[in-house]
Amino acid sequence: MTTEPPRGAEAPPELVQLLTPEGERVEHPDYDIDLTPEEVRGLYRDLVLVRRVDLEAVALQRQGELGIWASLLGQEAAQIGSGRALAESDMVFPTYREHGVAWCRGVDPVNLLGLFRGVNHGGWDPAEHNFHLYTIVIGSQTLHAVGYAMGVQRDGAVGENGAATIAYFGDGATSQGDVNESFIWASVFNAPIVFFCQNNQWAISEPLEKQSRIPLYRRASGFGFPGVRVDGNDVFACLAVTRKALADARSGQGPMMIEAFTYRMGAHTTSDDPTRYRLADELEAWKLKDPIERVRAYMFKNGIADQDFFDAIDAEADELGRDVRKRCLELPDPEPLAIFDHVYAEPHRLMDEERAQFAAYLEGFEG
Ligand SMILES: Cc1ncc(C[n+]2csc(CCOP(=O)(O)OP(=O)(O)O)c2C)c(N)n1
Ligand SMILES: [Mg+2]
């Protein structure tokens, strides 16, 4: 075994950071941001509330009320930072873990729960929120996103009133053909898209070193567009970097890849047991980089919030948790035949046949 870095990976990776894990504000020459105290309080509120929704969802799954849940624990800053950088007219293509981005787009958390409860096929209207449906097939949404971005470009929505597209995906997804193809299309057509990779270090049980010998953000240069690594547990840095990438995309400067360097604090999903493949001290080390604690420390140190503020947010989070749980349990079960309703936008012969077969099967239970 050699301890040499792989060829081409000699330079240490750079990391854009504006807020240290200890809550110290640091400067960056390319990505600075000026946030008002109110904006900082707003980001903190978002982080706490989405963590609370996530916690409630895990509990609901454990109690048999959801089929499965993919927790965002640890990735709140990457999602809230990038989500709050979006303009209303920008379009989002998420994976199955983007609950924080959904929150920023105004999607009711109960709609997310409905999907994981199995009572609907999506849960929200993508056009209403400019937030596409969750995609479980790893990486395929990056192709949809590039296609969408190219459509926006052909509609002439690039330049002053431009709209950007953002595609979310994980570290594991970077090994998918779809993602690499989407990079090529985006690059050669200069599509107005931001590729936002949450590198949470794991693809279920596969560690990052099984996906890449070089830092993921450096992949971008081989495709012909810039890549940057940002501290994914730093909400200020994620906001600043994504804001710039989106502005560049909107103004016609083409794609950019952001690698948000973060950590999946929980299991891959509620069906997974990470103690079987990773060591507890890795988790302990990342706990010290918690995305919420550093904002809290920064706010305390700089007198941006007092204990009353933090207590009020905690109370709001508890209330949100209760509300989400109550409304989740009240979600009506769908009619069994509704499963065929939205498979195609238009009537479809095969769907009609399958619906009729299933209806006959169900009738067999009556009487
Ligand atoms: C095309 C495809 N292959 C395999 C799977 C099974 N699968 C579900 S999640 C996952 C790992 C994804 O890891 P990553 O891209 O890092 O995202 P993360 O779950 O860590 O957010 C895999 C292999 C799938 N859903 N789709
Ligand atoms: Mg991952």
mmCIF file of C-alpha atoms and ligand atoms in Angstrom:
data_model
loop_
_atom_site.group_PDB
_atom_site.id
_atom_site.type_symbol
_atom_site.label_atom_id
_atom_site.label_comp_id
_atom_site.label_asym_id
_atom_site.label_seq_id
_atom_site.Cartn_x
_atom_site.Cartn_y
_atom_site.Cartn_z
ATOM 1 C CA MET A 1 0.000 0.000 0.000
ATOM 2 C CA THR A 2 1.285 3.444 -0.863
ATOM 3 C CA THR A 3 0.523 6.526 1.187
ATOM 4 C CA GLU A 4 1.145 8.808 -1.800
ATOM 5 C CA PRO A 5 -1.895 10.758 -3.002
ATOM 6 C CA PRO A 6 -3.172 9.623 -6.395
ATOM 7 C CA ARG A 7 -1.620 11.387 -9.356
ATOM 8 C CA GLY A 8 -3.346 14.685 -10.059
ATOM 9 C CA ALA A 9 -4.585 15.044 -6.487
ATOM 10 C CA GLU A 10 -1.445 16.433 -4.882
ATOM 11 C CA ALA A 11 -2.775 19.899 -4.076
ATOM 12 C CA PRO A 12 -4.773 20.060 -0.838
ATOM 13 C CA PRO A 13 -8.449 20.766 -1.419
ATOM 14 C CA GLU A 14 -9.615 24.267 -0.750
ATOM 15 C CA LEU A 15 -12.693 24.836 1.345
ATOM 16 C CA VAL A 16 -14.784 27.986 1.335
ATOM 17 C CA GLN A 17 -15.706 28.746 4.918
ATOM 18 C CA LEU A 18 -17.203 31.916 6.417
ATOM 19 C CA LEU A 19 -18.111 30.603 9.856
ATOM 20 C CA THR A 20 -15.845 28.232 11.777
ATOM 21 C CA PRO A 21 -17.219 25.355 13.856
ATOM 22 C CA GLU A 22 -16.519 27.545 16.904
ATOM 23 C CA GLY A 23 -18.744 30.288 15.533
ATOM 24 C CA GLU A 24 -15.991 32.685 14.439
ATOM 25 C CA ARG A 25 -16.665 34.726 11.317
ATOM 26 C CA VAL A 26 -13.851 34.472 8.740
ATOM 27 C CA GLU A 27 -13.274 36.348 5.485
ATOM 28 C CA HIS A 28 -12.985 34.874 2.027
ATOM 29 C CA PRO A 29 -11.661 36.844 -0.972
ATOM 30 C CA ASP A 30 -14.176 35.469 -3.494
ATOM 31 C CA TYR A 31 -17.223 34.719 -1.432
ATOM 32 C CA ASP A 32 -18.183 37.209 1.152
ATOM 33 C CA ILE A 33 -21.614 37.999 2.395
ATOM 34 C CA ASP A 34 -23.162 40.727 4.460
ATOM 35 C CA LEU A 35 -26.031 39.439 6.541
ATOM 36 C CA THR A 36 -28.250 41.567 8.743
ATOM 37 C CA PRO A 37 -28.957 40.289 12.276
ATOM 38 C CA GLU A 38 -32.492 39.576 11.125
ATOM 39 C CA GLU A 39 -31.249 37.434 8.243
ATOM 40 C CA VAL A 40 -28.981 35.486 10.607
ATOM 41 C CA ARG A 41 -31.894 34.889 12.962
ATOM 42 C CA GLY A 42 -33.968 33.730 10.001
ATOM 43 C CA LEU A 43 -31.334 31.212 8.922
ATOM 44 C CA TYR A 44 -31.039 29.900 12.459
ATOM 45 C CA ARG A 45 -34.815 29.475 12.655
ATOM 46 C CA ASP A 46 -34.844 27.556 9.357
ATOM 47 C CA LEU A 47 -32.068 25.244 10.535
ATOM 48 C CA VAL A 48 -33.781 24.438 13.811
ATOM 49 C CA LEU A 49 -37.233 23.952 12.317
ATOM 50 C CA VAL A 50 -36.123 21.606 9.545
ATOM 51 C CA ARG A 51 -34.135 19.548 12.044
ATOM 52 C CA ARG A 52 -37.291 19.293 14.151
ATOM 53 C CA VAL A 53 -39.431 18.166 11.206
ATOM 54 C CA ASP A 54 -36.797 15.579 10.370
ATOM 55 C CA LEU A 55 -36.702 14.288 13.944
ATOM 56 C CA GLU A 56 -40.477 13.986 13.982
ATOM 57 C CA ALA A 57 -40.423 12.092 10.690
ATOM 58 C CA VAL A 58 -37.869 9.589 12.023
ATOM 59 C CA ALA A 59 -40.071 9.062 15.102
ATOM 60 C CA LEU A 60 -43.172 8.612 12.932
ATOM 61 C CA GLN A 61 -41.381 5.987 10.883
ATOM 62 C CA ARG A 62 -40.270 4.177 14.018
ATOM 63 C CA GLN A 63 -43.892 4.095 15.155
ATOM 64 C CA GLY A 64 -44.976 2.522 11.891
ATOM 65 C CA GLU A 65 -46.598 5.656 10.458
ATOM 66 C CA LEU A 66 -44.175 6.082 7.547
ATOM 67 C CA GLY A 67 -42.816 3.345 5.299
ATOM 68 C CA ILE A 68 -39.337 4.834 5.308
ATOM 69 C CA TRP A 69 -37.598 8.180 5.876
ATOM 70 C CA ALA A 70 -34.300 9.605 4.611
ATOM 71 C CA SER A 71 -32.995 11.884 7.345
ATOM 72 C CA LEU A 72 -31.236 15.173 6.594
ATOM 73 C CA LEU A 73 -29.563 15.294 10.010
ATOM 74 C CA GLY A 74 -26.222 17.077 9.662
ATOM 75 C CA GLN A 75 -27.005 18.480 6.214
ATOM 76 C CA GLU A 76 -29.244 21.352 7.330
ATOM 77 C CA ALA A 77 -26.737 24.111 6.504
ATOM 78 C CA ALA A 78 -26.064 22.833 2.989
ATOM 79 C CA GLN A 79 -29.782 22.741 2.292
ATOM 80 C CA ILE A 80 -30.885 25.950 3.994
ATOM 81 C CA GLY A 81 -27.883 27.915 2.701
ATOM 82 C CA SER A 82 -28.432 26.846 -0.883
ATOM 83 C CA GLY A 83 -32.227 26.930 -0.557
ATOM 84 C CA ARG A 84 -32.268 30.510 0.707
ATOM 85 C CA ALA A 85 -29.992 31.557 -2.168
ATOM 86 C CA LEU A 86 -32.704 30.685 -4.693
ATOM 87 C CA ALA A 87 -34.833 33.256 -6.442
ATOM 88 C CA GLU A 88 -38.512 32.484 -6.841
ATOM 89 C CA SER A 89 -38.176 31.846 -10.567
ATOM 90 C CA ASP A 90 -35.263 29.409 -10.173
ATOM 91 C CA MET A 91 -36.133 25.717 -10.535
ATOM 92 C CA VAL A 92 -35.031 22.953 -8.175
ATOM 93 C CA PHE A 93 -34.500 19.266 -8.942
ATOM 94 C CA PRO A 94 -34.063 17.424 -5.627
ATOM 95 C CA THR A 95 -33.145 13.889 -4.540
ATOM 96 C CA TYR A 96 -35.139 12.230 -1.738
ATOM 97 C CA ARG A 97 -33.296 13.985 1.108
ATOM 98 C CA GLU A 98 -33.855 17.668 0.324
ATOM 99 C CA HIS A 99 -36.358 18.400 3.082
ATOM 100 C CA GLY A 100 -34.564 21.637 3.972
ATOM 101 C CA VAL A 101 -34.696 22.897 0.400
ATOM 102 C CA ALA A 102 -38.377 21.910 0.228
ATOM 103 C CA TRP A 103 -38.903 24.022 3.332
ATOM 104 C CA CYS A 104 -37.266 27.019 1.659
ATOM 105 C CA ARG A 105 -39.542 26.544 -1.374
ATOM 106 C CA GLY A 106 -42.656 26.644 0.798
ATOM 107 C CA VAL A 107 -43.568 22.974 0.443
ATOM 108 C CA ASP A 108 -45.647 21.907 3.442
ATOM 109 C CA PRO A 109 -43.610 19.263 5.364
ATOM 110 C CA VAL A 110 -46.749 17.138 5.633
ATOM 111 C CA ASN A 111 -46.639 16.748 1.859
ATOM 112 C CA LEU A 112 -43.168 15.226 2.189
ATOM 113 C CA LEU A 113 -44.471 12.858 4.843
ATOM 114 C CA GLY A 114 -47.354 11.818 2.593
ATOM 115 C CA LEU A 115 -44.887 10.531 0.027
ATOM 116 C CA PHE A 116 -43.023 8.456 2.629
ATOM 117 C CA ARG A 117 -46.337 7.286 4.097
ATOM 118 C CA GLY A 118 -47.266 6.000 0.677
ATOM 119 C CA VAL A 119 -50.504 7.935 0.354
ATOM 120 C CA ASN A 120 -49.566 9.922 -2.737
ATOM 121 C CA HIS A 121 -47.293 9.784 -5.747
ATOM 122 C CA GLY A 122 -45.415 12.976 -5.150
ATOM 123 C CA GLY A 123 -47.030 15.244 -2.672
ATOM 124 C CA TRP A 124 -46.847 18.706 -4.187
ATOM 125 C CA ASP A 125 -47.246 20.564 -7.441
ATOM 126 C CA PRO A 126 -43.728 21.203 -8.832
ATOM 127 C CA ALA A 127 -44.954 24.188 -10.830
ATOM 128 C CA GLU A 128 -46.456 25.835 -7.772
ATOM 129 C CA HIS A 129 -43.207 25.784 -5.790
ATOM 130 C CA ASN A 130 -40.607 25.551 -8.583
ATOM 131 C CA PHE A 131 -39.514 22.447 -6.741
ATOM 132 C CA HIS A 132 -39.682 19.182 -8.634
ATOM 133 C CA LEU A 133 -40.818 15.898 -7.152
ATOM 134 C CA TYR A 134 -38.332 13.851 -5.162
ATOM 135 C CA THR A 135 -36.247 11.501 -7.295
ATOM 136 C CA ILE A 136 -35.209 8.146 -5.880
ATOM 137 C CA VAL A 137 -33.369 6.903 -8.981
ATOM 138 C CA ILE A 138 -29.859 8.071 -8.211
ATOM 139 C CA GLY A 139 -28.679 10.881 -10.443
ATOM 140 C CA SER A 140 -31.496 10.845 -12.987
ATOM 141 C CA GLN A 141 -32.786 14.238 -11.870
ATOM 142 C CA THR A 142 -29.552 15.851 -13.073
ATOM 143 C CA LEU A 143 -30.528 14.981 -16.658
ATOM 144 C CA HIS A 144 -34.046 16.311 -16.127
ATOM 145 C CA ALA A 145 -32.539 19.455 -14.663
ATOM 146 C CA VAL A 146 -30.170 20.062 -17.558
ATOM 147 C CA GLY A 147 -33.002 19.493 -20.008
ATOM 148 C CA TYR A 148 -35.090 21.991 -18.101
ATOM 149 C CA ALA A 149 -32.225 24.505 -17.974
ATOM 150 C CA MET A 150 -31.679 24.164 -21.714
ATOM 151 C CA GLY A 151 -35.385 24.829 -22.192
ATOM 152 C CA VAL A 152 -35.124 27.975 -20.085
ATOM 153 C CA GLN A 153 -32.150 29.022 -22.183
ATOM 154 C CA ARG A 154 -34.108 28.451 -25.429
ATOM 155 C CA ASP A 155 -36.986 30.476 -24.031
ATOM 156 C CA GLY A 156 -34.504 33.326 -23.739
ATOM 157 C CA ALA A 157 -34.652 33.494 -19.943
ATOM 158 C CA VAL A 158 -30.933 34.111 -19.583
ATOM 159 C CA GLY A 159 -29.489 37.523 -18.840
ATOM 160 C CA GLU A 160 -31.076 40.299 -16.861
ATOM 161 C CA ASN A 161 -34.306 38.455 -16.031
ATOM 162 C CA GLY A 162 -32.726 35.048 -16.185
ATOM 163 C CA ALA A 163 -33.762 31.992 -14.191
ATOM 164 C CA ALA A 164 -31.347 29.367 -12.968
ATOM 165 C CA THR A 165 -31.852 25.656 -12.371
ATOM 166 C CA ILE A 166 -30.243 23.783 -9.507
ATOM 167 C CA ALA A 167 -29.776 20.022 -9.368
ATOM 168 C CA TYR A 168 -29.103 18.318 -6.047
ATOM 169 C CA PHE A 169 -27.318 14.989 -5.794
ATOM 170 C CA GLY A 170 -25.018 13.058 -3.486
ATOM 171 C CA ASP A 171 -21.405 11.948 -3.533
ATOM 172 C CA GLY A 172 -22.442 8.463 -4.633
ATOM 173 C CA ALA A 173 -24.432 9.892 -7.527
ATOM 174 C CA THR A 174 -21.261 11.328 -9.046
ATOM 175 C CA SER A 175 -20.395 7.770 -10.133
ATOM 176 C CA GLN A 176 -23.613 7.467 -12.129
ATOM 177 C CA GLY A 177 -23.529 7.733 -15.917
ATOM 178 C CA ASP A 178 -26.541 10.061 -15.838
ATOM 179 C CA VAL A 179 -24.673 12.627 -13.764
ATOM 180 C CA ASN A 180 -21.622 12.564 -16.005
ATOM 181 C CA GLU A 181 -23.793 12.873 -19.105
ATOM 182 C CA SER A 182 -25.630 15.781 -17.567
ATOM 183 C CA PHE A 183 -22.286 17.513 -16.918
ATOM 184 C CA ILE A 184 -21.362 17.147 -20.581
ATOM 185 C CA TRP A 185 -24.664 18.472 -21.886
ATOM 186 C CA ALA A 186 -24.630 21.369 -19.447
ATOM 187 C CA SER A 187 -21.084 22.243 -20.357
ATOM 188 C CA VAL A 188 -21.272 22.157 -24.136
ATOM 189 C CA PHE A 189 -24.619 23.989 -24.212
ATOM 190 C CA ASN A 190 -23.589 26.405 -21.478
ATOM 191 C CA ALA A 191 -26.814 25.640 -19.651
ATOM 192 C CA PRO A 192 -27.867 27.919 -16.772
ATOM 193 C CA ILE A 193 -27.511 25.273 -14.090
ATOM 194 C CA VAL A 194 -25.855 24.788 -10.728
ATOM 195 C CA PHE A 195 -24.865 21.253 -9.751
ATOM 196 C CA PHE A 196 -25.127 21.070 -5.989
ATOM 197 C CA CYS A 197 -23.452 17.952 -4.653
ATOM 198 C CA GLN A 198 -23.932 17.216 -0.975
ATOM 199 C CA ASN A 199 -20.910 15.138 -0.212
ATOM 200 C CA ASN A 200 -22.092 13.562 3.033
ATOM 201 C CA GLN A 201 -19.156 11.094 2.856
ATOM 202 C CA TRP A 202 -21.349 8.020 2.372
ATOM 203 C CA ALA A 203 -23.475 6.399 -0.301
ATOM 204 C CA ILE A 204 -25.369 4.041 1.978
ATOM 205 C CA SER A 205 -22.400 1.895 3.164
ATOM 206 C CA GLU A 206 -19.948 2.982 0.455
ATOM 207 C CA PRO A 207 -17.411 5.561 1.635
ATOM 208 C CA LEU A 208 -16.267 8.454 -0.511
ATOM 209 C CA GLU A 209 -12.949 6.830 -1.408
ATOM 210 C CA LYS A 210 -14.935 4.228 -3.355
ATOM 211 C CA GLN A 211 -16.355 7.000 -5.561
ATOM 212 C CA SER A 212 -13.356 9.164 -6.311
ATOM 213 C CA ARG A 213 -9.587 9.415 -6.031
ATOM 214 C CA ILE A 214 -9.762 13.210 -6.258
ATOM 215 C CA PRO A 215 -11.919 15.767 -4.433
ATOM 216 C CA LEU A 216 -15.308 15.747 -6.160
ATOM 217 C CA TYR A 217 -15.370 19.458 -7.009
ATOM 218 C CA ARG A 218 -12.279 18.957 -9.185
ATOM 219 C CA ARG A 219 -14.294 16.729 -11.495
ATOM 220 C CA ALA A 220 -15.960 19.865 -12.883
ATOM 221 C CA SER A 221 -12.829 21.193 -14.561
ATOM 222 C CA GLY A 222 -12.581 18.056 -16.686
ATOM 223 C CA PHE A 223 -16.033 18.827 -18.050
ATOM 224 C CA GLY A 224 -15.198 22.461 -18.666
ATOM 225 C CA PHE A 225 -16.859 24.411 -15.899
ATOM 226 C CA PRO A 226 -15.792 25.638 -12.477
ATOM 227 C CA GLY A 227 -16.115 23.621 -9.307
ATOM 228 C CA VAL A 228 -15.811 24.770 -5.728
ATOM 229 C CA ARG A 229 -15.805 23.018 -2.375
ATOM 230 C CA VAL A 230 -17.706 24.738 0.376
ATOM 231 C CA ASP A 231 -17.992 23.878 4.049
ATOM 232 C CA GLY A 232 -21.375 22.192 3.871
ATOM 233 C CA ASN A 233 -21.941 22.673 7.598
ATOM 234 C CA ASP A 234 -21.527 26.439 7.262
ATOM 235 C CA VAL A 235 -24.840 28.003 6.303
ATOM 236 C CA PHE A 236 -23.272 31.408 5.515
ATOM 237 C CA ALA A 237 -20.736 29.905 3.111
ATOM 238 C CA CYS A 238 -23.341 27.689 1.438
ATOM 239 C CA LEU A 239 -25.575 30.720 0.958
ATOM 240 C CA ALA A 240 -22.750 32.899 -0.422
ATOM 241 C CA VAL A 241 -21.362 30.315 -2.835
ATOM 242 C CA THR A 242 -24.747 29.199 -4.141
ATOM 243 C CA ARG A 243 -25.933 32.781 -4.521
ATOM 244 C CA LYS A 244 -22.948 33.562 -6.735
ATOM 245 C CA ALA A 245 -23.242 30.363 -8.767
ATOM 246 C CA LEU A 246 -26.943 30.991 -9.392
ATOM 247 C CA ALA A 247 -26.315 34.619 -10.367
ATOM 248 C CA ASP A 248 -23.622 33.502 -12.829
ATOM 249 C CA ALA A 249 -25.948 30.873 -14.304
ATOM 250 C CA ARG A 250 -28.810 33.353 -14.659
ATOM 251 C CA SER A 251 -26.596 35.882 -16.394
ATOM 252 C CA GLY A 252 -25.448 33.359 -18.998
ATOM 253 C CA GLN A 253 -22.080 32.268 -17.622
ATOM 254 C CA GLY A 254 -23.018 28.614 -17.684
ATOM 255 C CA PRO A 255 -22.846 25.770 -15.205
ATOM 256 C CA MET A 256 -20.964 25.438 -11.980
ATOM 257 C CA MET A 257 -20.511 22.577 -9.553
ATOM 258 C CA ILE A 258 -20.647 23.096 -5.812
ATOM 259 C CA GLU A 259 -19.417 20.341 -3.543
ATOM 260 C CA ALA A 260 -20.876 20.911 -0.094
ATOM 261 C CA PHE A 261 -18.547 19.008 2.205
ATOM 262 C CA THR A 262 -20.763 17.690 4.958
ATOM 263 C CA TYR A 263 -21.711 14.566 6.851
ATOM 264 C CA ARG A 264 -24.729 12.318 7.091
ATOM 265 C CA MET A 265 -25.165 12.209 10.871
ATOM 266 C CA GLY A 266 -27.917 9.641 10.805
ATOM 267 C CA ALA A 267 -28.577 6.424 8.963
ATOM 268 C CA HIS A 268 -28.902 6.415 5.165
ATOM 269 C CA THR A 269 -32.599 5.815 5.704
ATOM 270 C CA THR A 270 -34.591 4.351 8.556
ATOM 271 C CA SER A 271 -33.977 0.933 6.927
ATOM 272 C CA ASP A 272 -30.223 1.243 7.413
ATOM 273 C CA ASP A 273 -27.933 0.565 10.377
ATOM 274 C CA PRO A 274 -24.718 2.580 9.974
ATOM 275 C CA THR A 275 -23.048 0.976 13.013
ATOM 276 C CA ARG A 276 -22.407 -1.999 10.731
ATOM 277 C CA TYR A 277 -20.033 -0.115 8.486
ATOM 278 C CA ARG A 278 -18.685 3.039 10.122
ATOM 279 C CA LEU A 279 -16.913 3.902 13.333
ATOM 280 C CA ALA A 280 -18.485 5.887 16.134
ATOM 281 C CA ASP A 281 -15.508 8.266 16.416
ATOM 282 C CA GLU A 282 -16.100 9.512 12.868
ATOM 283 C CA LEU A 283 -19.571 10.600 13.932
ATOM 284 C CA GLU A 284 -18.208 12.122 17.126
ATOM 285 C CA ALA A 285 -15.674 14.184 15.154
ATOM 286 C CA TRP A 286 -18.418 15.556 12.889
ATOM 287 C CA LYS A 287 -20.668 16.396 15.833
ATOM 288 C CA LEU A 288 -18.120 19.077 16.696
ATOM 289 C CA LYS A 289 -18.838 20.665 13.317
ATOM 290 C CA ASP A 290 -22.591 20.764 13.842
ATOM 291 C CA PRO A 291 -24.245 23.245 11.457
ATOM 292 C CA ILE A 292 -26.648 24.661 14.045
ATOM 293 C CA GLU A 293 -24.332 24.972 17.025
ATOM 294 C CA ARG A 294 -21.895 27.230 15.176
ATOM 295 C CA VAL A 295 -24.611 29.718 14.208
ATOM 296 C CA ARG A 296 -25.874 29.699 17.759
ATOM 297 C CA ALA A 297 -22.368 30.363 19.100
ATOM 298 C CA TYR A 298 -21.886 33.176 16.573
ATOM 299 C CA MET A 299 -25.186 34.775 17.538
ATOM 300 C CA PHE A 300 -24.462 34.593 21.250
ATOM 301 C CA LYS A 301 -20.971 36.020 20.839
ATOM 302 C CA ASN A 302 -22.182 38.898 18.705
ATOM 303 C CA GLY A 303 -25.310 39.736 20.656
ATOM 304 C CA ILE A 304 -27.534 38.878 17.693
ATOM 305 C CA ALA A 305 -29.908 36.889 19.861
ATOM 306 C CA ASP A 306 -30.589 36.306 23.518
ATOM 307 C CA GLN A 307 -31.890 33.333 25.451
ATOM 308 C CA ASP A 308 -35.495 34.442 24.912
ATOM 309 C CA PHE A 309 -34.998 34.206 21.162
ATOM 310 C CA PHE A 310 -33.576 30.690 21.373
ATOM 311 C CA ASP A 311 -36.370 29.606 23.716
ATOM 312 C CA ALA A 312 -38.982 31.018 21.347
ATOM 313 C CA ILE A 313 -37.508 29.121 18.403
ATOM 314 C CA ASP A 314 -37.439 25.902 20.419
ATOM 315 C CA ALA A 315 -41.091 26.419 21.337
ATOM 316 C CA GLU A 316 -41.947 27.069 17.694
ATOM 317 C CA ALA A 317 -40.099 23.887 16.719
ATOM 318 C CA ASP A 318 -42.049 21.837 19.250
ATOM 319 C CA GLU A 319 -45.309 23.262 18.000
ATOM 320 C CA LEU A 320 -44.320 22.527 14.397
ATOM 321 C CA GLY A 321 -43.403 18.953 15.360
ATOM 322 C CA ARG A 322 -46.794 18.438 17.007
ATOM 323 C CA ASP A 323 -48.651 19.981 14.070
ATOM 324 C CA VAL A 324 -46.792 17.935 11.454
ATOM 325 C CA ARG A 325 -47.411 14.708 13.408
ATOM 326 C CA LYS A 326 -51.106 15.432 13.834
ATOM 327 C CA ARG A 327 -51.681 16.275 10.184
ATOM 328 C CA CYS A 328 -49.607 13.294 9.033
ATOM 329 C CA LEU A 329 -51.823 10.912 10.990
ATOM 330 C CA GLU A 330 -54.894 12.573 9.490
ATOM 331 C CA LEU A 331 -53.784 12.073 5.887
ATOM 332 C CA PRO A 332 -56.501 10.096 4.129
ATOM 333 C CA ASP A 333 -55.652 6.749 2.593
ATOM 334 C CA PRO A 334 -56.043 6.909 -1.180
ATOM 335 C CA GLU A 335 -58.534 4.865 -3.172
ATOM 336 C CA PRO A 336 -56.573 1.786 -4.342
ATOM 337 C CA LEU A 337 -57.358 2.521 -7.993
ATOM 338 C CA ALA A 338 -55.905 6.032 -7.714
ATOM 339 C CA ILE A 339 -52.485 4.455 -8.168
ATOM 340 C CA PHE A 340 -53.108 4.555 -11.929
ATOM 341 C CA ASP A 341 -54.234 8.175 -12.067
ATOM 342 C CA HIS A 342 -51.094 10.178 -12.676
ATOM 343 C CA VAL A 343 -48.790 7.703 -14.367
ATOM 344 C CA TYR A 344 -49.354 9.450 -17.694
ATOM 345 C CA ALA A 345 -50.727 12.901 -18.330
ATOM 346 C CA GLU A 346 -52.971 11.567 -21.120
ATOM 347 C CA PRO A 347 -55.228 8.489 -21.153
ATOM 348 C CA HIS A 348 -53.171 5.379 -21.835
ATOM 349 C CA ARG A 349 -54.363 1.974 -23.128
ATOM 350 C CA LEU A 350 -52.037 -0.114 -20.975
ATOM 351 C CA MET A 351 -53.007 1.843 -17.864
ATOM 352 C CA ASP A 352 -56.698 1.292 -18.677
ATOM 353 C CA GLU A 353 -56.124 -2.457 -18.971
ATOM 354 C CA GLU A 354 -54.154 -2.653 -15.751
ATOM 355 C CA ARG A 355 -56.729 -0.544 -13.912
ATOM 356 C CA ALA A 356 -59.520 -2.857 -15.094
ATOM 357 C CA GLN A 357 -57.569 -5.940 -14.027
ATOM 358 C CA PHE A 358 -56.870 -4.481 -10.613
ATOM 359 C CA ALA A 359 -60.516 -3.406 -10.192
ATOM 360 C CA ALA A 360 -61.627 -6.977 -10.969
ATOM 361 C CA TYR A 361 -59.121 -8.294 -8.437
ATOM 362 C CA LEU A 362 -60.432 -5.928 -5.758
ATOM 363 C CA GLU A 363 -64.034 -6.913 -6.522
ATOM 364 C CA GLY A 364 -63.073 -10.500 -5.722
ATOM 365 C CA PHE A 365 -62.865 -9.486 -2.050
ATOM 366 C CA GLU A 366 -66.450 -8.226 -1.856
ATOM 367 C CA GLY A 367 -69.481 -10.135 -0.663
HETATM 368 C C1 LIG B 1 -29.921 4.116 -10.151
HETATM 369 C C2 LIG B 1 -29.959 3.683 -8.715
HETATM 370 N N1 LIG B 1 -29.054 2.782 -8.265
HETATM 371 C C3 LIG B 1 -29.070 2.396 -6.971
HETATM 372 C C4 LIG B 1 -30.011 2.896 -6.110
HETATM 373 C C5 LIG B 1 -30.009 2.472 -4.640
HETATM 374 N N2 LIG B 1 -29.541 3.592 -3.825
HETATM 375 C C6 LIG B 1 -30.395 4.368 -3.132
HETATM 376 S S1 LIG B 1 -29.612 5.596 -2.308
HETATM 377 C C7 LIG B 1 -28.102 5.091 -2.854
HETATM 378 C C8 LIG B 1 -26.842 5.812 -2.431
HETATM 379 C C9 LIG B 1 -26.815 7.250 -2.838
HETATM 380 O O1 LIG B 1 -25.720 7.894 -2.242
HETATM 381 P P1 LIG B 1 -25.448 9.434 -2.470
HETATM 382 O O2 LIG B 1 -25.565 9.769 -3.900
HETATM 383 O O3 LIG B 1 -24.166 9.738 -1.801
HETATM 384 O O4 LIG B 1 -26.667 10.157 -1.720
HETATM 385 P P2 LIG B 1 -27.047 10.159 -0.169
HETATM 386 O O5 LIG B 1 -28.051 9.054 0.029
HETATM 387 O O6 LIG B 1 -25.808 9.950 0.610
HETATM 388 O O7 LIG B 1 -27.685 11.476 0.092
HETATM 389 C C10 LIG B 1 -28.225 3.969 -3.673
HETATM 390 C C11 LIG B 1 -27.090 3.256 -4.294
HETATM 391 C C12 LIG B 1 -30.956 3.819 -6.621
HETATM 392 N N3 LIG B 1 -31.894 4.374 -5.855
HETATM 393 N N4 LIG B 1 -30.896 4.196 -7.918
HETATM 394 MG MG MG B 2 -23.845 10.472 0.115
#
